[in-house]
Short mmCIF file of C-alpha atoms and ligand atoms in Angstrom, two decimals:
data_model
loop_
_atom_site.label_atom_id
_atom_site.label_comp_id
_atom_site.label_asym_id
_atom_site.label_seq_id
_atom_site.Cartn_x
_atom_site.Cartn_y
_atom_site.Cartn_z
CA MET A 1428 34.30 164.34 55.06
CA ILE A 1429 36.66 161.45 53.91
CA ARG A 1430 40.36 160.95 55.75
CA ALA A 1431 43.02 160.24 54.86
CA LYS A 1432 45.14 157.01 57.37
CA ILE A 1433 48.73 154.92 57.62
CA LEU A 1434 47.94 151.35 57.79
CA GLY A 1435 51.10 151.13 57.42
CA THR A 1436 55.24 151.30 57.02
CA GLY A 1437 58.34 149.38 56.58
CA ARG A 1438 61.85 150.51 55.47
CA GLY A 1439 64.92 148.95 53.95
CA LEU A 1440 68.58 149.82 54.76
CA PRO A 1441 71.94 148.46 53.39
CA GLU A 1442 74.10 146.06 54.57
CA ARG A 1443 77.28 147.85 54.90
CA VAL A 1444 77.85 150.36 57.98
CA VAL A 1445 80.13 153.28 57.99
CA THR A 1446 81.20 154.57 61.70
CA ASN A 1447 82.58 157.46 61.66
CA ASP A 1448 86.04 155.96 62.53
CA ASP A 1449 85.76 154.71 59.26
CA LEU A 1450 84.76 157.90 57.29
CA ALA A 1451 88.80 158.78 59.69
CA GLU A 1452 90.26 156.63 58.11
CA PHE A 1453 90.26 159.01 54.63
CA LEU A 1454 89.14 162.76 56.17
CA ASP A 1455 90.51 165.13 58.41
CA THR A 1456 87.30 164.17 60.64
CA SER A 1457 87.31 162.86 64.25
CA ASP A 1458 84.46 160.10 66.12
CA THR A 1459 84.38 162.68 68.44
CA TRP A 1460 84.10 166.21 66.26
CA ILE A 1461 81.34 163.90 64.04
CA ARG A 1462 79.13 162.94 67.14
CA GLU A 1463 79.27 166.37 69.00
CA ARG A 1464 78.69 168.64 66.06
CA THR A 1465 75.55 166.57 64.34
CA GLY A 1466 74.00 163.29 67.24
CA ILE A 1467 75.72 160.76 64.07
CA CYS A 1468 77.79 157.73 64.85
CA GLN A 1469 76.99 155.56 61.76
CA ARG A 1470 75.64 155.47 58.79
CA ARG A 1471 74.14 152.97 56.19
CA ILE A 1472 75.63 153.18 52.33
CA ALA A 1473 74.40 151.24 49.95
CA ALA A 1474 78.24 149.77 48.56
CA LYS A 1475 75.99 147.26 46.47
CA GLU A 1476 71.98 147.61 46.88
CA THR A 1477 69.86 150.05 43.97
CA LEU A 1478 67.86 152.97 45.66
CA LEU A 1479 65.00 150.07 43.50
CA GLU A 1480 65.62 147.74 46.39
CA LEU A 1481 65.60 149.53 49.13
CA CYS A 1482 62.32 151.00 48.13
CA GLU A 1483 61.25 147.24 47.37
CA GLU A 1484 62.09 145.83 51.14
CA ALA A 1485 60.89 149.35 52.64
CA ALA A 1486 56.76 148.72 50.77
CA ARG A 1487 57.01 144.69 50.79
CA GLN A 1488 56.50 145.60 54.71
CA ALA A 1489 54.94 148.12 54.49
CA MET A 1490 51.51 146.19 52.99
CA ASP A 1491 52.65 143.27 54.87
CA GLN A 1492 51.64 145.33 57.34
CA SER A 1493 48.63 146.91 55.91
CA GLY A 1494 46.88 143.50 54.48
CA VAL A 1495 46.94 145.43 51.47
CA GLU A 1496 47.76 143.91 48.17
CA ALA A 1497 49.75 145.40 45.36
CA GLY A 1498 46.58 144.67 43.03
CA GLU A 1499 44.66 146.85 45.48
CA LEU A 1500 47.18 149.86 45.34
CA ASP A 1501 45.61 152.66 42.68
CA MET A 1502 48.94 155.33 42.92
CA ILE A 1503 52.18 154.98 44.11
CA ILE A 1504 54.33 157.76 44.86
CA ALA A 1505 58.16 158.16 45.54
CA ALA A 1506 60.14 161.11 47.19
CA THR A 1507 63.69 161.38 45.93
CA LEU A 1508 66.89 163.21 44.80
CA THR A 1509 68.27 160.13 43.59
CA ALA A 1510 66.66 157.33 41.41
CA ASP A 1511 68.55 154.97 39.47
CA HIS A 1512 67.83 157.04 36.99
CA PRO A 1513 66.18 159.62 35.45
CA LEU A 1514 63.64 157.06 33.45
CA PRO A 1515 61.73 154.69 34.20
CA ASN A 1516 60.92 157.36 36.82
CA LEU A 1517 61.81 154.58 39.90
CA SER A 1518 57.91 154.62 41.33
CA SER A 1519 56.95 152.76 37.46
CA SER A 1520 59.79 150.78 38.12
CA LEU A 1521 58.22 149.99 41.44
CA GLN A 1522 55.42 149.69 40.09
CA ARG A 1523 56.90 146.71 37.62
CA VAL A 1524 58.79 145.00 40.97
CA LEU A 1525 55.22 144.48 43.23
CA GLY A 1526 53.58 143.88 40.74
CA ALA A 1527 51.40 146.96 41.91
CA ASP A 1528 49.45 146.99 38.05
CA ASN A 1529 46.21 149.10 38.77
CA ALA A 1530 48.37 152.04 39.89
CA VAL A 1531 48.97 155.56 38.83
CA CYS A 1532 53.28 156.77 39.19
CA PHE A 1533 54.82 159.27 39.48
CA ASP A 1534 58.58 160.77 41.79
CA LEU A 1535 58.29 163.81 43.74
CA SER A 1536 61.59 165.84 44.36
CA ALA A 1537 61.37 167.93 47.48
CA ALA A 1538 64.34 166.66 49.33
CA CYS A 1539 64.59 166.35 53.04
CA SER A 1540 60.80 167.57 53.19
CA GLY A 1541 60.21 164.81 49.97
CA PHE A 1542 57.77 162.08 52.60
CA ILE A 1543 56.32 164.90 53.76
CA PHE A 1544 54.87 166.35 50.69
CA ALA A 1545 54.84 162.77 49.28
CA LEU A 1546 52.79 161.80 51.99
CA THR A 1547 49.99 165.42 51.53
CA THR A 1548 49.10 164.65 48.15
CA ALA A 1549 48.13 160.78 49.51
CA GLN A 1550 46.00 162.86 51.70
CA MET A 1551 44.45 165.18 48.85
CA TYR A 1552 43.65 161.98 46.93
CA ILE A 1553 42.15 159.86 49.13
CA GLN A 1554 40.07 162.77 50.60
CA SER A 1555 38.79 163.63 47.13
CA GLY A 1556 37.84 160.76 46.47
CA HIS A 1557 40.22 159.42 43.52
CA ALA A 1558 42.25 156.60 45.18
CA LYS A 1559 41.68 154.08 47.76
CA LYS A 1560 45.07 153.11 48.36
CA VAL A 1561 48.36 154.56 48.12
CA LEU A 1562 52.13 153.71 48.61
CA VAL A 1563 54.47 156.56 49.08
CA LEU A 1564 57.79 156.33 49.51
CA GLY A 1565 60.81 158.57 50.62
CA GLY A 1566 63.97 157.09 49.31
CA GLU A 1567 67.54 157.76 48.67
CA ILE A 1568 71.16 156.75 48.40
CA LEU A 1569 73.60 160.08 49.06
CA SER A 1570 76.37 159.03 48.66
CA LYS A 1571 76.16 159.06 45.20
CA ILE A 1572 76.03 162.72 44.91
CA MET A 1573 78.51 163.05 48.12
CA ASP A 1574 81.49 165.26 47.40
CA TRP A 1575 83.70 162.70 49.69
CA THR A 1576 86.89 165.16 49.88
CA ASP A 1577 84.48 167.16 51.42
CA ARG A 1578 84.09 166.83 54.99
CA SER A 1579 81.23 169.14 55.80
CA THR A 1580 78.96 167.76 53.63
CA CYS A 1581 79.87 163.75 53.17
CA ILE A 1582 79.45 162.79 56.53
CA LEU A 1583 76.52 164.07 58.28
CA PHE A 1584 74.30 161.29 54.43
CA GLY A 1585 73.59 157.87 54.95
CA ASP A 1586 71.13 155.81 52.60
CA GLY A 1587 68.01 154.22 52.94
CA ALA A 1588 63.97 154.09 51.80
CA GLY A 1589 60.80 154.04 54.02
CA ALA A 1590 57.32 153.49 53.26
CA ALA A 1591 53.80 153.85 54.04
CA VAL A 1592 50.64 152.51 52.69
CA VAL A 1593 48.16 154.83 53.02
CA GLY A 1594 44.20 154.81 53.09
CA VAL A 1595 40.62 155.34 53.94
CA SER A 1596 40.47 156.08 57.59
CA GLU A 1597 37.74 154.06 59.27
CA ASN A 1598 37.08 156.57 62.37
CA GLU A 1599 38.27 159.45 62.93
CA GLN A 1600 41.94 158.54 63.27
CA GLY A 1601 43.81 159.43 60.21
CA ILE A 1602 46.28 162.65 58.95
CA LEU A 1603 44.28 165.68 60.63
CA ALA A 1604 46.57 168.49 59.40
CA ALA A 1605 49.64 169.21 57.60
CA ASP A 1606 51.83 173.01 56.63
CA LEU A 1607 54.13 172.85 53.63
CA GLY A 1608 56.03 175.43 52.79
CA SER A 1609 58.67 177.37 50.50
CA ASN A 1610 61.60 179.28 49.92
CA GLY A 1611 62.67 179.52 46.58
CA LYS A 1612 64.38 182.74 47.37
CA LYS A 1613 67.29 180.94 49.88
CA GLY A 1614 67.49 177.49 47.31
CA SER A 1615 71.23 178.74 46.99
CA VAL A 1616 72.34 177.39 50.33
CA LEU A 1617 71.17 173.89 49.77
CA SER A 1618 72.32 172.49 45.60
CA LEU A 1619 73.31 169.92 43.60
CA PRO A 1620 73.96 170.94 40.03
CA GLY A 1621 72.89 169.88 36.85
CA ARG A 1622 73.81 168.36 33.63
CA PRO A 1623 75.16 171.02 31.58
CA VAL A 1624 73.23 171.45 28.48
CA GLU A 1625 73.97 170.13 25.25
CA ASN A 1626 72.93 170.30 21.73
CA PRO A 1627 72.88 171.73 17.92
CA PHE A 1628 71.26 174.83 18.70
CA ARG A 1629 72.67 176.01 22.00
CA PRO A 1630 76.25 177.56 22.07
CA ALA A 1631 78.10 174.33 24.58
CA GLU A 1632 77.63 175.57 28.60
CA LYS A 1633 80.31 175.12 30.21
CA GLY A 1634 79.11 172.65 33.21
CA PRO A 1635 80.63 171.51 35.97
CA GLU A 1636 83.21 168.63 36.04
CA LYS A 1637 81.73 166.44 38.72
CA CYS A 1638 78.00 166.88 40.13
CA TYR A 1639 78.10 167.22 43.89
CA VAL A 1640 75.51 168.39 46.98
CA HIS A 1641 76.96 171.90 48.01
CA MET A 1642 75.20 172.57 51.18
CA GLU A 1643 75.96 176.41 53.61
CA GLY A 1644 75.45 174.44 56.95
CA GLN A 1645 75.21 177.66 59.06
CA GLU A 1646 72.34 178.63 56.99
CA VAL A 1647 70.69 175.52 56.85
CA PHE A 1648 70.06 175.46 60.09
CA LYS A 1649 69.73 178.99 61.32
CA PHE A 1650 66.36 177.75 58.23
CA ALA A 1651 65.79 174.91 60.20
CA VAL A 1652 65.66 175.93 63.76
CA SER A 1653 63.49 178.86 62.93
CA GLN A 1654 61.26 177.82 60.33
CA VAL A 1655 60.18 173.35 62.05
CA PRO A 1656 59.27 175.29 65.35
CA ALA A 1657 57.55 177.70 63.72
CA SER A 1658 55.16 175.43 61.35
CA ILE A 1659 54.97 173.44 63.86
CA ARG A 1660 53.27 175.69 65.60
CA LYS A 1661 51.05 176.70 63.19
CA LEU A 1662 49.59 172.65 62.99
CA LEU A 1663 49.02 172.69 66.10
CA GLU A 1664 46.94 175.95 66.44
CA GLU A 1665 45.38 175.31 63.32
CA SER A 1666 44.09 172.33 64.78
CA GLY A 1667 43.05 173.15 67.92
CA LYS A 1668 45.39 170.40 69.60
CA SER A 1669 48.98 172.52 72.26
CA ILE A 1670 52.52 170.55 72.60
CA ALA A 1671 50.94 168.32 75.42
CA ASP A 1672 48.92 166.97 73.50
CA VAL A 1673 51.41 165.59 71.28
CA ASP A 1674 52.74 162.23 72.19
CA CYS A 1675 55.76 162.01 69.01
CA PHE A 1676 57.31 164.41 67.29
CA VAL A 1677 58.97 162.73 64.41
CA LEU A 1678 61.36 165.64 62.52
CA HIS A 1679 63.82 165.16 59.85
CA GLN A 1680 67.12 163.48 60.65
CA ALA A 1681 69.34 165.86 60.29
CA ASN A 1682 71.43 166.66 63.02
CA LEU A 1683 70.83 166.31 67.12
CA ARG A 1684 71.06 169.72 67.72
CA ILE A 1685 68.19 171.19 65.30
CA ILE A 1686 66.71 168.76 66.93
CA ARG A 1687 67.29 169.53 70.64
CA SER A 1688 66.78 173.93 69.58
CA ALA A 1689 63.39 172.82 68.11
CA ALA A 1690 62.66 171.54 71.29
CA LYS A 1691 63.51 174.11 73.06
CA ARG A 1692 62.50 176.62 70.60
CA LEU A 1693 58.60 174.79 70.45
CA LYS A 1694 58.80 174.20 74.71
CA ALA A 1695 58.77 170.50 74.17
CA PRO A 1696 60.55 167.92 76.88
CA GLU A 1697 63.15 166.42 74.71
CA GLU A 1698 62.14 162.73 75.36
CA LYS A 1699 59.13 163.29 72.74
CA PHE A 1700 61.80 163.94 70.01
CA PHE A 1701 62.25 160.81 67.95
CA ILE A 1702 66.00 160.14 67.34
CA ASN A 1703 67.71 157.58 65.07
CA MET A 1704 70.20 159.93 63.95
CA GLU A 1705 72.43 158.18 65.60
CA ARG A 1706 72.88 154.93 63.34
CA TYR A 1707 71.92 155.95 59.94
CA GLY A 1708 72.96 159.56 59.51
CA ASN A 1709 70.63 162.02 57.68
CA THR A 1710 68.74 160.18 54.54
CA SER A 1711 67.00 162.75 53.64
CA ALA A 1712 63.66 162.37 52.09
CA ALA A 1713 64.00 158.67 53.76
CA SER A 1714 64.75 159.96 57.48
CA VAL A 1715 61.20 160.32 58.38
CA PRO A 1716 59.38 157.68 56.99
CA ILE A 1717 63.01 155.21 58.58
CA ALA A 1718 61.49 157.06 61.56
CA LEU A 1719 58.11 156.62 61.46
CA ASP A 1720 58.71 152.81 60.78
CA GLU A 1721 61.00 152.06 63.45
CA GLY A 1722 58.43 154.11 66.00
CA ILE A 1723 56.06 152.16 65.33
CA ARG A 1724 57.57 148.57 65.49
CA SER A 1725 59.47 149.53 68.56
CA GLY A 1726 56.85 149.91 70.69
CA ARG A 1727 57.56 154.04 71.13
CA ILE A 1728 54.02 154.80 68.90
CA LYS A 1729 50.62 153.34 69.64
CA LYS A 1730 47.54 153.45 68.12
CA GLY A 1731 45.66 156.70 69.28
CA ASP A 1732 48.73 158.14 69.44
CA LEU A 1733 48.92 161.61 68.70
CA ILE A 1734 52.02 162.40 66.00
CA VAL A 1735 54.49 164.94 64.46
CA LEU A 1736 55.91 164.47 61.17
CA SER A 1737 58.41 167.21 60.05
CA GLY A 1738 60.59 167.54 57.75
CA PHE A 1739 63.24 170.52 56.17
CA GLY A 1740 65.45 170.96 53.58
CA GLY A 1741 66.46 172.31 49.62
CA GLY A 1742 64.55 173.52 48.05
CA LEU A 1743 64.48 175.36 50.47
CA THR A 1744 60.99 172.98 51.39
CA TRP A 1745 59.31 172.05 54.94
CA GLY A 1746 56.37 170.37 55.91
CA SER A 1747 54.14 169.00 58.90
CA MET A 1748 51.76 167.09 59.22
CA LEU A 1749 49.41 166.22 62.70
CA VAL A 1750 48.44 162.45 62.56
CA GLN A 1751 46.48 160.43 65.51
CA MET A 1752 48.06 156.81 64.81
N1 ACO B 105 85.74 166.78 60.62
C1 ACO B 105 86.20 167.98 61.56
N2 ACO B 105 86.08 169.66 61.81
C2 ACO B 105 85.21 170.04 60.04
C3 ACO B 105 84.71 168.71 59.64
C4 ACO B 105 84.41 166.99 60.03
N3 ACO B 105 83.86 166.79 59.56
N4 ACO B 105 83.32 169.90 59.15
C5 ACO B 105 83.56 170.93 59.52
N5 ACO B 105 84.59 170.87 59.68
C6 ACO B 105 85.17 172.30 60.17
C7 ACO B 105 84.88 173.51 59.81
O1 ACO B 105 86.26 173.21 58.17
C8 ACO B 105 85.46 174.49 60.91
O2 ACO B 105 86.96 174.36 61.10
P1 ACO B 105 87.66 175.79 61.36
O3 ACO B 105 86.79 176.52 62.44
O4 ACO B 105 89.31 175.34 60.98
O5 ACO B 105 87.10 176.57 60.48
C9 ACO B 105 84.69 173.99 61.98
O6 ACO B 105 84.94 172.71 61.88
C10 ACO B 105 83.77 174.23 62.37
O7 ACO B 105 82.97 174.83 61.10
P2 ACO B 105 81.03 175.25 61.06
O8 ACO B 105 80.58 174.80 59.39
O9 ACO B 105 81.27 176.21 61.83
O10 ACO B 105 80.70 173.76 62.24
P3 ACO B 105 79.03 173.41 62.84
O11 ACO B 105 79.11 173.50 64.01
O12 ACO B 105 78.24 174.61 62.34
O13 ACO B 105 78.38 172.55 61.70
C11 ACO B 105 77.21 171.49 60.26
C12 ACO B 105 79.37 171.97 60.36
C13 ACO B 105 77.08 169.94 61.18
C14 ACO B 105 76.88 171.28 58.96
C15 ACO B 105 76.53 172.72 60.57
O14 ACO B 105 76.38 173.70 60.40
C16 ACO B 105 74.42 172.11 60.70
O15 ACO B 105 74.58 170.38 61.12
N6 ACO B 105 73.64 172.37 60.42
C17 ACO B 105 72.45 171.99 59.16
C18 ACO B 105 72.79 170.87 58.61
C19 ACO B 105 71.95 170.33 57.56
O16 ACO B 105 70.69 170.02 58.88
N7 ACO B 105 71.92 169.27 56.81
C20 ACO B 105 71.22 168.78 56.47
C21 ACO B 105 69.47 169.78 56.00
S1 ACO B 105 68.90 169.98 54.29
C22 ACO B 105 68.74 168.01 54.15
O17 ACO B 105 69.04 167.27 54.73
C23 ACO B 105 69.32 167.47 53.02
#
């Protein structure tokens, strides 16, 4: 069987660092509250960068590390909620700036699970022999869909992009298994209103004046602490692996308390969980690839390690992946 493998990773982050104290200057909040409830100390905010620029940086690093040229890519899949514009799609814009003329390009929307869904899609194309080299991205400028007067949401999020180049594995290493899921019935706990429909054939709808993320924090919390461990357990059971076999867990960086709770429920040592939310906050689809890239470049994730990637968020959606690096 053809197996897909992560050949290289990269990340692109905005320059501007915004600390909890910076937020406390215009919101009724504090560094202590944010750190204790979330584990976040600062985040990056795109004060001048576009999402395309952040993704291009991440993509170039991933291509450099993998030694894959733009012309070799036969597919680009970008997971995002916050493309600079709906048309052209982000992945086609990336194709243009990278010169990846042979790639088929499409965007994918699965909120904070987006990168895992995109990586699984790449894996399927590679396994079925329909693609050989795929660039997968998760990127967000969430700061543009936040209500900056709502202290219960805007303190959580940050901007950034992460990328991976996926190719054909030459040995037994690579993506071993994936578990994806969705629960549309619970979708309203994490939502973002769309544009009202306006056309000559339909009575004008009264739409929201401003379109911001709405989140029922505790509901999302409950969903995450039960679904993430369940998905990881299923993934490991089906692969004949145990918690002890896993060298590193790279979970979506939403809240430190969620990760600690997942570790406890899985009976896995907390030290095995990669954490960088204190510096970037929750970057939605970008959080798993940014963490993966930091883990690899810092030496925390090494060649041959068995790792679990796991994302969860709006939809509701979740996805976990078992990867032999
Ligand atoms: N600063 C100070 N006080 C605050 C803040 C803030 N930034 N935000 C809320 N509060 C207050 C509330 O008003 C409330 O006050 P009250 O008791 O007087 O009513 C109190 O703090 C407690 O509020 P809760 O909402 O109960 O706080 P909780 O402990 O649940 O923490 C949080 C809130 C951090 C949002 C938590 O519910 C959480 O992390 N949920 C999961 C969210 C998440 O993971 N989202 C991302 C996943 S999906 C995705 O990534 C897109």
